[in-house]
Amino acid sequence: MIEITVPEVGESVSSGILALWLKKDGEYVQEGDELFELETDKATMAVPSQHAGVLHIQAEEGQEVDVGAVVAQIDTQASASDSAAAEQAQGDSNAPSSSGSGASPAPALDDLSPAVRKLVAEHRLDPGAIPASGPGGRLLKEDVLSYLDSAGAPASSGSQPGAGAAGRGPQAEPAGSSGARGTAGSGAAAGQAPGSASAAPAARGQAGNAGAWESPWNQTSAQEADRQERRVPMTTIRKRIAQRLVESKQSAAHLTTFNEVDMSAVMEIRSRYKADFEKRYGVRLGFMSFFIKAAVSALQAFPGVNAFIDGEDIIYHDYADIGVAMSTERGLITPVLRSCETLSFAQIEAQILDYGQKAQAKRLLPDDLLGGTFTVSNGGVFGSMLSTPIPNPPQTAVLGMHTIQERPVVRDGQIVARPMMYLALTYDHRMIDGKEAISFLMHLKQQLEDPSRMILGL
């Protein structure tokens, strides 16, 4: 047996959440197959198998696991046929007996994983009412989420409060809610005493037959029955994002300055050389490399923007480690390009592409996200026209890029259309003054409107 342990994923990470098993207990896995997803406060990554054999799971989904902890074993002596035979035997043992009722006993809360137990408790669900797809009939987290998505509230399917199914799934409407409101309103409309509860339904029908108007606020409609809510726990990375953003807003004096840049020159260079660039370097020439190079030049000209406040000291950096914000299905992440002052356009584009592919495959390491002296965020890829980004502490500033739009501008006394982009620089006013921030943004604008300056190092 080979033990599967939680790998080391960075100096600052000592534990994580086993978010999802990608293979089933007793399944035959090949070397390189992804076994489980490990979620830390910095990233979510898929952990591959280093061996081939039959997997024996020892840790539950949703469980917090320390680095080095054993979460499974792999029987390298077993074959794929052994796994198939075991699965068949497991299926036979789970089949209902002919003398029984055919119903599986509801799992006890103690038998559920922490993540499943939390979901069941929060939604007041009956575990026995949820179809289980895990090994041996085990209830998995995704089973509960699927049930919440598809089942709906009992009231929407005709269940009544007090009926046997009312205790399952999202709870039936309590007494005194919309049903009680409708009873009181219709009783009054029909001339019944408010206290005559038993006569209220008949009175409502009589009022309707007589053509009397009834306020829509007193009616329980199908639309109201379809208004469902569900509660799901925040992921570890979402908790971390929330914590960092609140920390940033509470610990710094944020101010944002704006400008706009004519992207004509950059777009002309891309159009003219993008085919040759991709042919030679194997990566596409994007806008981000121009902005990174321009930011490096501006950071060197205004070192305060590249510095941190640490207590009563200021830490200046002679290098530019620039974070590039990326959106993933689990939230915003910001991998860091190290020593950007030494990188070429091709190296910047290649590293951004590599980070993007790793992020989608959940293979980014926490060390890829550590540090950074400045950040660039491109909301323009989603169509954002203008925004005020939030700096990533302890960084002093963040640059926001936005969508490129043809707008009328005046050139040589003539109104012409130009591809324009708004730029936003949010900065910590404790560290730098308005003049320095505005000058930084003007320097960036000049570099982008005349790219030959950054190519020549001017």
Short mmCIF file of C-alpha atoms in Angstrom, two decimals:
data_model
loop_
_atom_site.label_atom_id
_atom_site.label_comp_id
_atom_site.label_asym_id
_atom_site.label_seq_id
_atom_site.Cartn_x
_atom_site.Cartn_y
_atom_site.Cartn_z
CA MET A 1 0.00 0.00 0.00
CA ILE A 2 1.21 3.47 -0.92
CA GLU A 3 0.05 6.32 1.31
CA ILE A 4 -1.39 9.42 -0.38
CA THR A 5 -0.57 12.52 1.65
CA VAL A 6 -1.41 16.20 1.39
CA PRO A 7 1.48 17.72 -0.58
CA GLU A 8 3.45 20.80 0.38
CA VAL A 9 2.01 23.64 -1.65
CA GLY A 10 3.89 26.65 -0.33
CA GLU A 11 5.83 27.94 2.63
CA SER A 12 2.85 29.89 3.98
CA VAL A 13 0.35 27.01 3.73
CA SER A 14 0.14 24.44 6.54
CA SER A 15 -3.33 23.03 5.89
CA GLY A 16 -6.25 23.06 3.47
CA ILE A 17 -9.73 21.71 2.81
CA LEU A 18 -10.16 18.46 0.92
CA ALA A 19 -12.82 19.99 -1.32
CA LEU A 20 -13.68 17.15 -3.70
CA TRP A 21 -12.65 13.60 -4.47
CA LEU A 22 -12.22 13.23 -8.23
CA LYS A 23 -12.03 9.43 -7.99
CA LYS A 24 -14.24 6.98 -6.12
CA ASP A 25 -13.26 4.70 -3.28
CA GLY A 26 -12.16 1.36 -4.73
CA GLU A 27 -11.61 2.80 -8.21
CA TYR A 28 -8.53 1.86 -10.22
CA VAL A 29 -6.40 4.94 -10.95
CA GLN A 30 -3.53 5.47 -13.35
CA GLU A 31 -0.34 7.36 -12.61
CA GLY A 32 -1.03 11.03 -13.28
CA ASP A 33 -4.79 10.78 -12.69
CA GLU A 34 -6.14 13.65 -10.57
CA LEU A 35 -7.28 12.25 -7.22
CA PHE A 36 -8.72 15.17 -5.27
CA GLU A 37 -9.01 18.94 -5.13
CA LEU A 38 -7.23 20.72 -2.29
CA GLU A 39 -8.58 24.14 -1.42
CA THR A 40 -6.39 26.60 0.47
CA ASP A 41 -6.94 30.25 1.29
CA LYS A 42 -4.91 31.16 -1.79
CA ALA A 43 -5.83 28.68 -4.52
CA THR A 44 -7.59 25.45 -5.40
CA MET A 45 -5.45 22.75 -6.97
CA ALA A 46 -5.94 19.22 -8.23
CA VAL A 47 -3.55 16.68 -6.68
CA PRO A 48 -2.45 13.92 -9.09
CA SER A 49 -1.58 10.33 -8.29
CA GLN A 50 2.06 9.27 -8.42
CA HIS A 51 1.16 5.59 -8.67
CA ALA A 52 -1.26 3.22 -10.40
CA GLY A 53 -3.53 0.95 -8.37
CA VAL A 54 -6.80 0.73 -6.48
CA LEU A 55 -7.68 3.81 -4.42
CA HIS A 56 -8.80 3.47 -0.79
CA ILE A 57 -10.12 6.79 0.53
CA GLN A 58 -9.49 7.65 4.19
CA ALA A 59 -10.48 11.34 4.41
CA GLU A 60 -13.88 12.90 3.83
CA GLU A 61 -14.80 15.78 1.55
CA GLY A 62 -14.96 19.05 3.44
CA GLN A 63 -12.42 17.87 6.01
CA GLU A 64 -9.54 20.15 6.98
CA VAL A 65 -6.27 18.31 6.39
CA ASP A 66 -2.73 19.24 7.38
CA VAL A 67 0.19 19.14 4.99
CA GLY A 68 1.63 15.62 5.16
CA ALA A 69 -1.60 14.05 6.46
CA VAL A 70 -2.61 10.70 4.94
CA VAL A 71 -5.89 11.03 3.02
CA ALA A 72 -5.87 7.75 1.08
CA GLN A 73 -3.91 4.65 0.16
CA ILE A 74 -3.26 3.05 -3.21
CA ASP A 75 -2.92 -0.71 -3.54
CA THR A 76 -0.30 -0.95 -6.26
CA GLN A 77 -0.56 -4.76 -6.33
CA ALA A 78 -4.25 -4.68 -7.32
CA SER A 79 -5.38 -4.62 -10.94
CA ALA A 80 -8.24 -2.92 -12.73
CA SER A 81 -10.14 -6.23 -12.76
CA ASP A 82 -9.87 -6.41 -8.96
CA SER A 83 -11.44 -2.95 -8.75
CA ALA A 84 -14.29 -3.96 -11.07
CA ALA A 85 -15.01 -7.09 -9.04
CA ALA A 86 -15.04 -5.07 -5.81
CA GLU A 87 -17.45 -2.55 -7.30
CA GLN A 88 -19.77 -5.37 -8.43
CA ALA A 89 -19.72 -6.90 -4.96
CA GLN A 90 -20.41 -3.51 -3.42
CA GLY A 91 -23.34 -3.00 -5.77
CA ASP A 92 -24.78 -6.41 -4.87
CA SER A 93 -24.50 -5.67 -1.16
CA ASN A 94 -26.32 -2.37 -1.60
CA ALA A 95 -29.22 -3.93 -3.55
CA PRO A 96 -32.48 -4.17 -1.57
CA SER A 97 -33.39 -7.65 -0.34
CA SER A 98 -36.58 -9.32 -1.59
CA SER A 99 -37.93 -9.60 1.95
CA GLY A 100 -37.21 -6.01 2.85
CA SER A 101 -39.04 -2.85 1.99
CA GLY A 102 -36.34 -1.84 -0.50
CA ALA A 103 -35.70 1.46 1.28
CA SER A 104 -32.19 2.24 2.53
CA PRO A 105 -31.97 3.36 6.14
CA ALA A 106 -31.38 7.08 6.53
CA PRO A 107 -27.74 7.80 7.36
CA ALA A 108 -27.06 9.16 10.82
CA LEU A 109 -25.58 12.65 11.07
CA ASP A 110 -22.44 11.17 12.63
CA ASP A 111 -21.88 9.14 9.45
CA LEU A 112 -21.83 12.23 7.24
CA SER A 113 -18.75 14.23 6.28
CA PRO A 114 -18.36 17.64 7.96
CA ALA A 115 -19.29 19.49 4.75
CA VAL A 116 -22.40 17.36 4.18
CA ARG A 117 -23.41 17.55 7.85
CA LYS A 118 -23.16 21.34 7.75
CA LEU A 119 -25.29 21.62 4.61
CA VAL A 120 -27.93 19.24 5.97
CA ALA A 121 -28.12 21.12 9.27
CA GLU A 122 -28.27 24.57 7.66
CA HIS A 123 -31.11 23.58 5.34
CA ARG A 124 -32.83 21.31 7.88
CA LEU A 125 -32.84 18.45 5.41
CA ASP A 126 -33.62 14.77 5.89
CA PRO A 127 -30.49 12.91 4.69
CA GLY A 128 -32.60 9.86 3.90
CA ALA A 129 -34.61 11.84 1.34
CA ILE A 130 -31.54 12.74 -0.72
CA PRO A 131 -30.28 10.30 -3.40
CA ALA A 132 -26.69 9.32 -2.56
CA SER A 133 -24.09 8.61 -5.23
CA GLY A 134 -21.00 7.96 -3.12
CA PRO A 135 -19.28 4.62 -2.55
CA GLY A 136 -21.43 2.30 -0.46
CA GLY A 137 -24.37 4.66 -0.67
CA ARG A 138 -22.43 7.48 1.00
CA LEU A 139 -24.04 10.91 0.78
CA LEU A 140 -21.72 13.40 -0.92
CA LYS A 141 -21.66 17.18 -0.85
CA GLU A 142 -22.62 17.41 -4.53
CA ASP A 143 -25.63 15.15 -3.83
CA VAL A 144 -26.97 17.70 -1.36
CA LEU A 145 -26.27 20.66 -3.68
CA SER A 146 -27.97 18.88 -6.58
CA TYR A 147 -30.95 18.11 -4.35
CA LEU A 148 -31.21 21.76 -3.32
CA ASP A 149 -31.04 22.87 -6.95
CA SER A 150 -33.64 20.42 -8.23
CA ALA A 151 -36.01 19.61 -5.36
CA GLY A 152 -37.39 23.05 -4.58
CA ALA A 153 -39.60 23.76 -1.59
CA PRO A 154 -42.34 21.22 -0.82
CA ALA A 155 -44.97 23.95 -1.19
CA SER A 156 -44.14 24.30 -4.89
CA SER A 157 -44.92 20.63 -5.53
CA GLY A 158 -48.19 20.58 -3.65
CA SER A 159 -47.01 19.42 -0.20
CA GLN A 160 -48.91 20.88 2.72
CA PRO A 161 -47.58 21.90 6.12
CA GLY A 162 -47.90 18.93 8.41
CA ALA A 163 -47.78 16.37 5.57
CA GLY A 164 -45.25 13.56 5.87
CA ALA A 165 -42.89 15.10 3.29
CA ALA A 166 -42.98 18.55 4.79
CA GLY A 167 -40.01 17.87 7.02
CA ARG A 168 -37.82 17.07 4.04
CA GLY A 169 -36.01 19.44 1.73
CA PRO A 170 -36.45 23.20 2.19
CA GLN A 171 -39.08 23.67 4.89
CA ALA A 172 -42.74 24.13 4.07
CA GLU A 173 -44.20 27.57 4.54
CA PRO A 174 -44.79 28.23 8.26
CA ALA A 175 -48.15 29.19 9.65
CA GLY A 176 -48.75 32.91 9.65
CA SER A 177 -46.90 33.61 6.40
CA SER A 178 -48.46 34.16 2.97
CA GLY A 179 -51.21 31.60 3.55
CA ALA A 180 -52.35 33.36 6.71
CA ARG A 181 -52.26 36.73 4.96
CA GLY A 182 -54.49 35.42 2.18
CA THR A 183 -57.01 34.01 4.69
CA ALA A 184 -57.33 37.25 6.60
CA GLY A 185 -57.63 39.38 3.48
CA SER A 186 -60.25 37.23 1.75
CA GLY A 187 -62.28 36.91 4.93
CA ALA A 188 -62.54 40.67 5.17
CA ALA A 189 -63.44 40.95 1.48
CA ALA A 190 -66.36 38.54 1.91
CA GLY A 191 -67.68 40.23 5.00
CA GLN A 192 -66.57 37.49 7.39
CA ALA A 193 -65.24 38.13 10.83
CA PRO A 194 -61.42 38.09 10.93
CA GLY A 195 -61.51 35.37 13.57
CA SER A 196 -63.58 32.98 11.45
CA ALA A 197 -60.69 30.93 10.11
CA SER A 198 -62.77 27.99 8.92
CA ALA A 199 -65.05 30.19 6.85
CA ALA A 200 -62.21 32.06 5.18
CA PRO A 201 -61.52 29.67 2.27
CA ALA A 202 -65.22 29.49 1.34
CA ALA A 203 -65.55 33.23 1.67
CA ARG A 204 -62.60 33.72 -0.68
CA GLY A 205 -64.25 31.52 -3.28
CA GLN A 206 -67.59 33.34 -2.91
CA ALA A 207 -65.95 36.69 -3.27
CA GLY A 208 -64.18 35.53 -6.42
CA ASN A 209 -67.44 34.21 -7.92
CA ALA A 210 -69.18 37.50 -7.17
CA GLY A 211 -66.49 39.37 -9.10
CA ALA A 212 -65.23 41.22 -6.02
CA TRP A 213 -61.72 42.65 -6.32
CA GLU A 214 -59.05 41.09 -4.11
CA SER A 215 -55.69 42.72 -3.55
CA PRO A 216 -52.86 40.75 -5.17
CA TRP A 217 -50.90 41.23 -1.94
CA ASN A 218 -53.38 38.88 -0.24
CA GLN A 219 -53.00 36.07 -2.77
CA THR A 220 -50.59 33.16 -2.66
CA SER A 221 -49.51 32.92 -6.28
CA ALA A 222 -47.48 30.36 -8.15
CA GLN A 223 -44.84 33.03 -8.59
CA GLU A 224 -44.48 33.38 -4.80
CA ALA A 225 -44.24 29.62 -4.44
CA ASP A 226 -41.33 29.63 -6.90
CA ARG A 227 -39.32 32.17 -4.90
CA GLN A 228 -36.76 29.84 -3.37
CA GLU A 229 -33.64 30.50 -1.37
CA ARG A 230 -30.68 28.32 -0.62
CA ARG A 231 -27.70 28.65 1.67
CA VAL A 232 -24.28 27.29 0.79
CA PRO A 233 -21.04 27.69 2.74
CA MET A 234 -18.41 30.07 1.39
CA THR A 235 -15.38 28.41 -0.13
CA THR A 236 -12.04 28.89 1.57
CA ILE A 237 -10.77 31.08 -1.25
CA ARG A 238 -13.92 33.25 -1.20
CA LYS A 239 -13.50 33.73 2.56
CA ARG A 240 -9.91 34.79 1.95
CA ILE A 241 -10.92 37.22 -0.81
CA ALA A 242 -13.54 38.77 1.47
CA GLN A 243 -11.07 39.05 4.33
CA ARG A 244 -8.39 40.69 2.17
CA LEU A 245 -10.77 43.21 0.58
CA VAL A 246 -12.18 44.30 3.94
CA GLU A 247 -8.65 44.47 5.34
CA SER A 248 -7.62 46.69 2.43
CA LYS A 249 -10.54 49.09 2.87
CA GLN A 250 -10.07 49.33 6.64
CA SER A 251 -6.28 49.70 6.73
CA ALA A 252 -5.60 52.24 3.96
CA ALA A 253 -6.78 55.68 2.79
CA HIS A 254 -7.89 54.83 -0.73
CA LEU A 255 -8.22 57.41 -3.46
CA THR A 256 -8.67 56.85 -7.20
CA THR A 257 -7.44 59.04 -10.04
CA PHE A 258 -8.51 58.59 -13.66
CA ASN A 259 -7.21 59.29 -17.13
CA GLU A 260 -7.78 57.99 -20.63
CA VAL A 261 -5.37 56.67 -23.21
CA ASP A 262 -5.55 56.61 -27.00
CA MET A 263 -4.83 52.98 -27.91
CA SER A 264 -4.29 53.66 -31.64
CA ALA A 265 -0.51 53.18 -31.59
CA VAL A 266 -0.60 49.97 -29.55
CA MET A 267 -3.37 48.53 -31.73
CA GLU A 268 -1.43 49.39 -34.89
CA ILE A 269 1.69 47.59 -33.62
CA ARG A 270 -0.36 44.53 -32.66
CA SER A 271 -2.10 44.46 -36.01
CA ARG A 272 1.16 44.79 -37.93
CA TYR A 273 3.30 42.31 -36.01
CA LYS A 274 0.96 39.86 -34.23
CA ALA A 275 1.32 37.12 -36.88
CA ASP A 276 5.14 37.35 -36.94
CA PHE A 277 5.25 37.58 -33.14
CA GLU A 278 3.18 34.43 -32.66
CA LYS A 279 5.14 32.56 -35.33
CA ARG A 280 8.46 33.38 -33.68
CA TYR A 281 7.58 33.10 -29.98
CA GLY A 282 4.63 30.72 -29.98
CA VAL A 283 2.38 33.09 -28.01
CA ARG A 284 -0.03 35.81 -29.07
CA LEU A 285 0.84 39.47 -28.65
CA GLY A 286 -1.79 40.84 -26.28
CA PHE A 287 -2.44 44.19 -24.64
CA MET A 288 -1.28 43.08 -21.20
CA SER A 289 2.41 42.96 -22.13
CA PHE A 290 2.25 46.62 -23.24
CA PHE A 291 0.63 47.62 -19.95
CA ILE A 292 3.12 45.61 -17.89
CA LYS A 293 6.07 47.21 -19.68
CA ALA A 294 4.53 50.68 -19.33
CA ALA A 295 3.83 50.04 -15.63
CA VAL A 296 7.44 48.98 -15.04
CA SER A 297 8.65 52.25 -16.56
CA ALA A 298 6.22 54.26 -14.42
CA LEU A 299 7.15 52.34 -11.24
CA GLN A 300 10.82 53.08 -11.86
CA ALA A 301 10.03 56.76 -12.38
CA PHE A 302 7.83 56.92 -9.25
CA PRO A 303 9.25 54.40 -6.74
CA GLY A 304 6.75 55.39 -4.04
CA VAL A 305 3.98 53.62 -5.97
CA ASN A 306 6.10 50.45 -5.79
CA ALA A 307 6.67 50.75 -2.03
CA PHE A 308 4.88 49.47 1.10
CA ILE A 309 4.09 50.98 4.46
CA ASP A 310 5.27 48.70 7.26
CA GLY A 311 4.38 50.15 10.64
CA GLU A 312 6.21 53.46 10.74
CA ASP A 313 8.65 52.48 7.99
CA ILE A 314 8.48 52.50 4.20
CA ILE A 315 9.87 49.55 2.25
CA TYR A 316 11.04 50.41 -1.27
CA HIS A 317 11.52 47.74 -3.92
CA ASP A 318 14.15 47.90 -6.65
CA TYR A 319 12.26 45.22 -8.58
CA ALA A 320 8.75 45.09 -10.03
CA ASP A 321 6.76 41.98 -9.12
CA ILE A 322 3.44 42.67 -10.81
CA GLY A 323 0.28 40.72 -10.07
CA VAL A 324 -2.14 40.10 -12.94
CA ALA A 325 -5.74 39.65 -11.79
CA MET A 326 -7.48 36.63 -13.34
CA SER A 327 -11.07 35.47 -12.96
CA THR A 328 -11.73 31.77 -12.31
CA GLU A 329 -14.87 29.78 -11.51
CA ARG A 330 -13.91 29.86 -7.82
CA GLY A 331 -13.11 33.56 -7.64
CA LEU A 332 -10.50 36.18 -8.42
CA ILE A 333 -6.83 35.20 -8.20
CA THR A 334 -3.71 37.26 -8.81
CA PRO A 335 -0.62 35.30 -9.88
CA VAL A 336 2.57 37.34 -9.77
CA LEU A 337 5.05 37.96 -12.59
CA ARG A 338 8.46 38.23 -10.91
CA SER A 339 11.09 40.82 -11.86
CA CYS A 340 9.08 42.26 -14.74
CA GLU A 341 11.84 44.80 -15.39
CA THR A 342 13.92 41.93 -16.82
CA LEU A 343 11.17 40.37 -18.97
CA SER A 344 10.60 40.84 -22.69
CA PHE A 345 7.19 41.19 -24.32
CA ALA A 346 7.30 37.51 -25.31
CA GLN A 347 8.30 36.37 -21.81
CA ILE A 348 5.46 38.36 -20.24
CA GLU A 349 2.89 36.92 -22.66
CA ALA A 350 4.21 33.37 -22.18
CA GLN A 351 4.06 33.62 -18.39
CA ILE A 352 0.53 35.07 -18.42
CA LEU A 353 -0.58 32.24 -20.73
CA ASP A 354 1.03 29.66 -18.44
CA TYR A 355 -0.67 31.11 -15.36
CA GLY A 356 -4.02 31.18 -17.15
CA GLN A 357 -3.75 27.52 -18.15
CA LYS A 358 -2.69 26.51 -14.63
CA ALA A 359 -5.59 28.45 -13.12
CA GLN A 360 -8.15 26.70 -15.33
CA ALA A 361 -6.59 23.30 -14.57
CA LYS A 362 -6.42 24.14 -10.83
CA ARG A 363 -2.65 23.66 -10.81
CA LEU A 364 -1.59 27.06 -9.50
CA LEU A 365 0.55 26.85 -6.38
CA PRO A 366 0.19 29.29 -3.48
CA ASP A 367 3.74 30.48 -4.14
CA ASP A 368 2.55 31.65 -7.58
CA LEU A 369 0.22 34.06 -5.76
CA LEU A 370 2.55 35.28 -3.02
CA GLY A 371 4.11 38.71 -2.93
CA GLY A 372 3.70 41.31 -5.61
CA THR A 373 4.57 45.00 -5.41
CA PHE A 374 1.88 46.27 -7.81
CA THR A 375 -1.22 44.85 -9.53
CA VAL A 376 -2.87 45.28 -12.93
CA SER A 377 -6.55 44.37 -13.29
CA ASN A 378 -8.30 44.27 -16.67
CA GLY A 379 -12.03 44.63 -16.20
CA GLY A 380 -12.26 45.56 -19.87
CA VAL A 381 -12.37 41.90 -20.89
CA PHE A 382 -15.84 41.78 -19.29
CA GLY A 383 -16.94 45.09 -20.81
CA SER A 384 -16.28 47.35 -17.82
CA MET A 385 -16.15 50.98 -18.86
CA LEU A 386 -14.96 52.43 -15.56
CA SER A 387 -14.26 51.10 -12.07
CA THR A 388 -12.30 51.78 -8.89
CA PRO A 389 -10.17 48.69 -8.14
CA ILE A 390 -9.06 47.89 -4.59
CA PRO A 391 -5.32 47.51 -3.85
CA ASN A 392 -4.11 44.14 -2.60
CA PRO A 393 -2.51 44.83 0.81
CA PRO A 394 0.20 45.64 1.60
CA GLN A 395 0.57 47.00 -1.94
CA THR A 396 0.19 50.74 -2.34
CA ALA A 397 -1.63 50.85 -5.68
CA VAL A 398 -3.51 48.95 -8.38
CA LEU A 399 -4.07 49.87 -12.02
CA GLY A 400 -7.48 49.26 -13.58
CA MET A 401 -7.75 48.73 -17.34
CA HIS A 402 -11.12 49.02 -19.06
CA THR A 403 -12.84 48.30 -22.35
CA ILE A 404 -11.62 50.00 -25.54
CA GLN A 405 -14.31 52.13 -27.19
CA GLU A 406 -14.36 54.34 -30.26
CA ARG A 407 -14.97 57.84 -28.88
CA PRO A 408 -14.84 61.31 -30.43
CA VAL A 409 -11.70 63.25 -29.52
CA VAL A 410 -10.12 66.44 -30.82
CA ARG A 411 -6.89 66.06 -32.81
CA ASP A 412 -5.34 69.10 -34.51
CA GLY A 413 -8.59 70.99 -34.17
CA GLN A 414 -10.64 68.21 -35.77
CA ILE A 415 -13.13 65.85 -34.15
CA VAL A 416 -12.06 62.30 -34.93
CA ALA A 417 -12.90 58.82 -33.63
CA ARG A 418 -10.18 57.07 -31.67
CA PRO A 419 -10.02 53.76 -29.72
CA MET A 420 -9.97 55.09 -26.16
CA MET A 421 -9.55 53.34 -22.82
CA TYR A 422 -10.18 54.76 -19.36
CA LEU A 423 -7.46 54.07 -16.80
CA ALA A 424 -7.97 54.08 -13.04
CA LEU A 425 -5.24 54.13 -10.41
CA THR A 426 -6.41 53.44 -6.86
CA TYR A 427 -3.69 54.23 -4.34
CA ASP A 428 -3.03 54.54 -0.63
CA HIS A 429 -3.06 58.26 0.09
CA ARG A 430 -1.00 57.65 3.24
CA MET A 431 1.89 56.61 1.04
CA ILE A 432 1.70 58.84 -2.01
CA ASP A 433 0.18 62.25 -2.71
CA GLY A 434 -2.22 63.13 -5.48
CA LYS A 435 0.48 64.79 -7.58
CA GLU A 436 2.60 61.63 -7.57
CA ALA A 437 -0.36 59.41 -8.44
CA ILE A 438 -1.48 61.67 -11.29
CA SER A 439 2.07 61.93 -12.62
CA PHE A 440 2.38 58.13 -12.50
CA LEU A 441 -0.77 57.75 -14.59
CA MET A 442 0.36 60.44 -17.04
CA HIS A 443 3.69 58.64 -17.48
CA LEU A 444 1.82 55.41 -18.19
CA LYS A 445 -0.41 57.20 -20.71
CA GLN A 446 2.60 58.63 -22.56
CA GLN A 447 4.26 55.22 -22.79
CA LEU A 448 1.14 53.62 -24.28
CA GLU A 449 0.35 56.42 -26.73
CA ASP A 450 3.95 56.34 -27.99
CA PRO A 451 5.10 52.70 -27.52
CA SER A 452 8.46 53.44 -29.11
CA ARG A 453 9.39 55.15 -25.83
CA MET A 454 9.10 51.93 -23.83
CA ILE A 455 10.85 49.95 -26.56
CA LEU A 456 13.75 52.43 -26.50
CA GLY A 457 13.68 52.73 -22.71
CA LEU A 458 12.80 56.43 -22.70
#
